[in-house]
Amino acid sequence: MSLVFTLVCVSLLSEVVSEERTVRYKIYEEVRPPTVIGTLASNVTWTPDKTLRTFPGIRFKLMSPSTGSFIRFRESDGRLTVEERVDRERVCKRNPRCVITFDVAFVSAEQFELFHVEVEVLDVNDNSPEFPRAECTVEISESAALGTRIALDAAEDADVGSNSIQTYHLSENAHFSIDVVTRVDGVKYAELVLVKELDRESLAFFALKLVAADGGHPAKSGATNVTVKVKDANDNSPLFDHSHYSVDVPEDTPVDSLLLDLNAVDPDEGLNGQVVYEFGKQVTKKIRQLFKLDYKTGHLTLQSPVDYEDETTYEIDVQATDLGHNPVPSVCKIIINIRDVNDNPPEIILTSITSVTDGVAHVSEATGPDILVALIGIKDKDTGANGQVSCTLNGGHGNFRLKRAYEGSYTIVTMAPLDREKIPEYNLTVVAEDFGVPPLRMVTHYIIRLTDVNDNAPIFSAKIYEGFIEENQLPGTYITTILASDQDSGLNGEITYELFDSDTNSVSRFAIMNQAGNVYALQSFNYEVTKRLDLRVQASDRGWPQLHSNAVLIINIVDQNDNTPSISQPLLVNGSSEIQLPRDAPPSYIVTRIAAKDSDAGLNAELTYKLYDGGDIGFAIDPNTGEIYINRKIAYDEYDLWKVLVTVNDNGHPSLTSTATIHFTLTESTPSNGNFYDEREDGEPKQWMLILILALTISSLLFLAILSFILCKNRKNGQKRQGYSTLPGYGKDNARPITVWKGNSMMTIAVRDPQISGKDSGKGDSDVNDSDSDISEGLKKDYTSYKGLWACTSECRILGHSDRCWSPSVSVNSRHLSTFSRTRPCSQVTLQRSSYDTQTKRSVALHSLTEDQQSQYDYIHVCSPQSQRRQDSENTDAQVFTHSTKPIATESPGRFTEA
């Protein structure tokens, strides 16, 4: 596993003449600082006399965060030295080859040269083999066959290569030997092999010593004590379906996933046939943390996430044992291969050649083509196609391009002359995408801002600024922010601010932070002393020559409620005053007036007077004027001295209060006649409120009246256009009976044919102007066909049915009198024509009619139908009357109407 770093040597005036070379260095771990690894300058250019040629403008700069904590780089000549103790096991762990790689760009006024530097850290034998336990115990049946193997604990050695464990040795004995086995991960361990038959009666256990030795010079070793217990023979041992298993596990497999279902069978019965499973003795602690084996079922599950980049293969020994007496375990080997998935996106290490401020790289617009701007390093932890990465550059606008240096390394160089006035800033996007399925990508933004000469003065966003600060604030309180902009960049665009008093043109009592433009107070202010400050703000850039601009800043001091009300009248002595009160003072008599003032402004100076104590004895105070008066009759004989407590509050937040104790001393003087409290002053706001409410109510009623008049007028106009369609009997529906007053009698009109006009000349008897007698068109109407005119004489028919000579019949099938009648069916009523000679008959007829109708109808319609238009006369005007509903006077109890 290698660590990738980037090292760049820079000269902004150089042209790119690229030559790629590889420089390799080797050091041993544990060397003492400051051991020199190598000097890069010695690999660049040599003069004929083998001395380093001196180039003007050479500069070495370490561009990556670091090349490792133990390597130090010197910019003057590119020398690499060891900064601290190098521990290979800490840097590269168990990787066989530990190499630190980084890139070096040598840039001078004459050439540009790119180097790929490799520093290999060589291992030394500084670690001894270690067993996980100082003692271990294994069991074997006395009936075990020759060649039976029992795996022993594996020793661990942090060193690699020949310095790691190479062999194992077992103490001398006649029954056992060892066989060294190498696991798939390269770790070597020993298996105990039975070479001679056992006899428990002669020897029940063996005490052996196992030694692990590495191949270093000098060699180092580690030992553990092994106790072998011989058990009575057990007829059968569990038997696995397979002795070796291989399982492929993707590195993104969820935890608790089932990896393998082991099965071992023991033909014995009872406890001798019940099989349990457990890891072998040599299984490491790390494997036990990653994988879980169920003791009863033999299910091998994933206990913790695995990472292909950490370990690619795990070897696990599992033994199956029955629960019988002296069991003989069976062992199977499981190889777990971690399969790489595309779970690591590419990493982009972008190093800018030029200066960077707030993540923005600054490049002069005078920079020519083929100038190095930045170096990019790409790496991906995945392998195969998942670790192969393509890199692209976007946003260059044809002025920047991506150039491949070698595998995993790119440079950003200019393509054409730059012009800041056309494009002042470039937002380059570097996209690295691997070839995995699905592909993963990483995007990095690189902002380049072009710098220019100082040809623009700072510009304020406004000519006048206004800020506010509350009085009594501590020094350092933020007031406002004033910003100016400069079209230049770099130092030419960096703005500093100064604050001056407008009248004296000297440095003000305020200060402005450079770059930010924040205004802070340097002292505390008193609104009562200073209410406003006029200042001049000057913005200056840092270019040459330096340019300035000015703006006006107005600072308003905001009043705070920091002054309590001061009672000026009456004169207080130790917070109290004595006032004389006439003994016979009646209610509403003003005893005294409290006068106070407040130095604050606005609501903070508005005062309210309250009577905190004394209101129960008959005194009151006006909250606005502070007048203390008698609001009810006081029993003056009870006390000679009366006391009230007055509070004066302002309306600030929080409100401040002053108090005064007023002692009233009874005197025999006569109350002043003009010194009475006018309570109407308190009621005046209420009266104004009542007047306002009354005015609003009248306005609303007037508006509703106008609206009703407009709606009624529109309805009348609509009825004129529709003719009889809105009148009973002249629409599409069957007409309802109408009760009317005709002449001197009350009558009910039945359904009327629309062809019969209701127009009358108004002259009493009908004449030729009445529409019903109009025969000017030669269309004489046959009135004999109208059954409703049964009471008319022939003379009436000729004269046009005047008011006094006809009376229509009452419809027998009529159910309702009008739209306002009751819903129950009306009884049949017949009205006959009354004699005009006898007034009594008319009265009797009217009385009988009203008595008969008053129990059935609440209201009646008085309706005059629209007359038909004459086609041959221009002098006939038709009047249209709308429905009108008027109460009829009756004597029924609880019901009164008037005609």
Short mmCIF file of C-alpha atoms in Angstrom, two decimals, residues 502-678:
data_model
loop_
_atom_site.label_atom_id
_atom_site.label_comp_id
_atom_site.label_asym_id
_atom_site.label_seq_id
_atom_site.Cartn_x
_atom_site.Cartn_y
_atom_site.Cartn_z
CA SER A 502 -16.69 65.50 9.36
CA ASP A 503 -16.02 68.76 11.18
CA THR A 504 -12.46 68.22 12.39
CA ASN A 505 -11.30 65.73 9.72
CA SER A 506 -9.49 63.84 12.46
CA VAL A 507 -9.68 60.18 13.30
CA SER A 508 -13.06 59.54 14.80
CA ARG A 509 -14.04 57.81 17.98
CA PHE A 510 -15.22 54.88 15.88
CA ALA A 511 -13.08 52.21 14.14
CA ILE A 512 -13.72 50.06 11.06
CA MET A 513 -12.26 46.60 10.62
CA ASN A 514 -10.36 46.23 7.41
CA GLN A 515 -11.85 43.97 4.71
CA ALA A 516 -15.06 43.42 6.69
CA GLY A 517 -16.20 47.06 6.92
CA ASN A 518 -17.89 46.54 10.28
CA VAL A 519 -18.32 49.68 12.39
CA TYR A 520 -17.90 49.32 16.13
CA ALA A 521 -18.24 51.88 18.91
CA LEU A 522 -15.13 52.68 20.89
CA GLN A 523 -16.99 54.39 23.74
CA SER A 524 -20.38 54.57 25.39
CA PHE A 525 -22.79 57.38 24.41
CA ASN A 526 -25.46 59.36 26.23
CA TYR A 527 -28.52 60.27 24.20
CA GLU A 528 -29.22 63.26 26.39
CA VAL A 529 -25.76 64.66 25.44
CA THR A 530 -25.24 63.46 21.84
CA LYS A 531 -28.08 62.52 19.56
CA ARG A 532 -26.32 62.26 16.21
CA LEU A 533 -22.82 62.02 14.74
CA ASP A 534 -21.81 62.85 11.16
CA LEU A 535 -18.70 60.97 10.04
CA ARG A 536 -16.69 60.54 6.88
CA VAL A 537 -15.69 57.06 5.74
CA GLN A 538 -12.66 56.68 3.50
CA ALA A 539 -12.03 53.49 1.53
CA SER A 540 -8.54 52.90 0.14
CA ASP A 541 -7.14 50.06 -1.90
CA ARG A 542 -3.68 48.57 -1.46
CA GLY A 543 -2.51 49.06 -5.00
CA TRP A 544 0.07 51.45 -6.33
CA PRO A 545 -0.67 54.25 -6.64
CA GLN A 546 -3.21 54.02 -3.84
CA LEU A 547 -6.74 55.16 -4.74
CA HIS A 548 -9.40 56.49 -2.35
CA SER A 549 -13.13 57.22 -2.18
CA ASN A 550 -15.34 58.72 0.53
CA ALA A 551 -18.86 58.30 1.91
CA VAL A 552 -20.90 59.87 4.71
CA LEU A 553 -21.89 57.87 7.76
CA ILE A 554 -24.62 59.20 10.06
CA ILE A 555 -24.71 57.59 13.49
CA ASN A 556 -28.00 58.01 15.34
CA ILE A 557 -27.94 57.51 19.10
CA VAL A 558 -31.08 55.65 20.18
CA ASP A 559 -32.59 56.68 23.48
CA GLN A 560 -32.90 54.10 26.24
CA ASN A 561 -35.07 54.30 29.32
CA ASP A 562 -32.26 55.14 31.69
CA ASN A 563 -33.79 58.11 33.55
CA THR A 564 -36.45 57.77 36.20
CA PRO A 565 -39.21 60.37 36.40
CA SER A 566 -38.31 63.36 38.57
CA ILE A 567 -41.12 64.82 40.70
CA SER A 568 -40.82 68.60 40.69
CA GLN A 569 -44.13 69.54 42.33
CA PRO A 570 -44.85 69.53 45.17
CA LEU A 571 -41.43 69.90 46.66
CA LEU A 572 -40.44 66.65 48.31
CA VAL A 573 -38.39 66.28 51.43
CA ASN A 574 -37.06 62.76 51.87
CA GLY A 575 -39.62 61.55 49.36
CA SER A 576 -42.69 63.11 51.01
CA SER A 577 -44.58 66.37 51.13
CA GLU A 578 -47.26 67.87 53.34
CA ILE A 579 -50.35 69.40 51.72
CA GLN A 580 -53.14 71.27 53.50
CA LEU A 581 -56.64 69.93 52.96
CA PRO A 582 -59.75 72.01 53.82
CA ARG A 583 -61.86 70.09 56.25
CA ASP A 584 -65.08 70.71 54.33
CA ALA A 585 -63.68 69.89 50.87
CA PRO A 586 -66.44 68.20 48.87
CA PRO A 587 -66.01 65.40 46.27
CA SER A 588 -64.20 66.42 43.04
CA TYR A 589 -62.16 68.96 44.96
CA ILE A 590 -58.57 69.05 43.68
CA VAL A 591 -56.28 68.87 46.65
CA THR A 592 -52.96 69.18 44.82
CA ARG A 593 -51.22 68.36 41.52
CA ILE A 594 -48.20 66.10 41.09
CA ALA A 595 -45.83 67.40 38.40
CA ALA A 596 -42.93 65.28 37.09
CA LYS A 597 -40.60 65.22 34.11
CA ASP A 598 -38.38 62.64 32.41
CA SER A 599 -35.10 63.38 30.61
CA ASP A 600 -35.67 60.56 28.13
CA ALA A 601 -37.56 60.92 24.86
CA GLY A 602 -40.55 59.31 23.21
CA LEU A 603 -42.36 56.64 25.14
CA ASN A 604 -39.59 56.66 27.68
CA ALA A 605 -40.66 60.21 28.65
CA GLU A 606 -44.42 59.66 28.68
CA LEU A 607 -45.56 59.57 32.30
CA THR A 608 -48.49 57.94 34.03
CA TYR A 609 -49.62 58.88 37.53
CA LYS A 610 -51.12 56.29 39.84
CA LEU A 611 -52.39 56.29 43.39
CA TYR A 612 -50.68 53.31 44.94
CA ASP A 613 -52.14 53.78 48.42
CA GLY A 614 -55.01 55.99 49.61
CA GLY A 615 -57.66 55.31 47.05
CA ASP A 616 -59.73 53.44 49.57
CA ILE A 617 -60.14 56.49 51.79
CA GLY A 618 -61.64 58.67 49.09
CA PHE A 619 -58.77 60.09 47.04
CA ALA A 620 -58.10 59.60 43.31
CA ILE A 621 -55.53 60.86 40.82
CA ASP A 622 -55.75 61.78 37.16
CA PRO A 623 -53.31 59.43 35.32
CA ASN A 624 -52.42 62.11 32.77
CA THR A 625 -52.32 65.40 34.70
CA GLY A 626 -51.36 64.09 38.14
CA GLU A 627 -54.18 65.98 39.85
CA ILE A 628 -55.15 64.46 43.18
CA TYR A 629 -58.80 65.03 43.95
CA ILE A 630 -61.54 63.75 46.26
CA ASN A 631 -63.70 61.23 44.49
CA ARG A 632 -66.21 60.56 47.27
CA LYS A 633 -67.29 61.96 50.59
CA ILE A 634 -64.64 61.65 53.23
CA ALA A 635 -65.27 61.28 56.94
CA TYR A 636 -62.95 64.10 58.09
CA ASP A 637 -63.69 63.47 61.73
CA GLU A 638 -61.86 60.14 61.78
CA TYR A 639 -58.32 61.48 61.30
CA ASP A 640 -56.54 64.81 61.35
CA LEU A 641 -53.79 63.57 58.99
CA TRP A 642 -54.32 61.67 55.77
CA LYS A 643 -51.61 59.96 53.71
CA VAL A 644 -51.49 58.73 50.11
CA LEU A 645 -48.67 57.13 48.10
CA VAL A 646 -48.28 58.35 44.52
CA THR A 647 -46.26 56.53 41.83
CA VAL A 648 -45.05 58.09 38.57
CA ASN A 649 -44.24 55.57 35.82
CA ASP A 650 -42.79 56.13 32.39
CA ASN A 651 -43.81 53.98 29.40
CA GLY A 652 -40.35 52.59 28.66
CA HIS A 653 -39.29 48.94 28.78
CA PRO A 654 -38.68 48.25 31.55
CA SER A 655 -40.74 50.99 33.10
CA LEU A 656 -39.05 53.18 35.68
CA THR A 657 -40.97 54.48 38.70
CA SER A 658 -40.69 57.32 41.17
CA THR A 659 -42.79 57.53 44.32
CA ALA A 660 -43.92 60.31 46.61
CA THR A 661 -45.75 60.21 49.91
CA ILE A 662 -48.30 63.01 50.29
CA HIS A 663 -49.54 63.90 53.78
CA PHE A 664 -52.80 65.84 53.90
CA THR A 665 -53.25 68.04 56.95
CA LEU A 666 -56.79 69.18 57.72
CA THR A 667 -57.29 72.93 57.91
CA GLU A 668 -60.27 75.12 58.65
CA SER A 669 -59.89 77.07 55.41
CA THR A 670 -62.64 77.25 52.84
CA PRO A 671 -62.22 75.20 49.64
CA SER A 672 -61.57 77.25 46.52
CA ASN A 673 -64.60 77.44 44.25
CA GLY A 674 -62.63 77.03 41.00
CA ASN A 675 -60.46 74.18 42.20
CA PHE A 676 -62.66 71.26 41.20
CA TYR A 677 -61.89 68.28 39.04
CA ASP A 678 -63.86 68.09 35.78
#
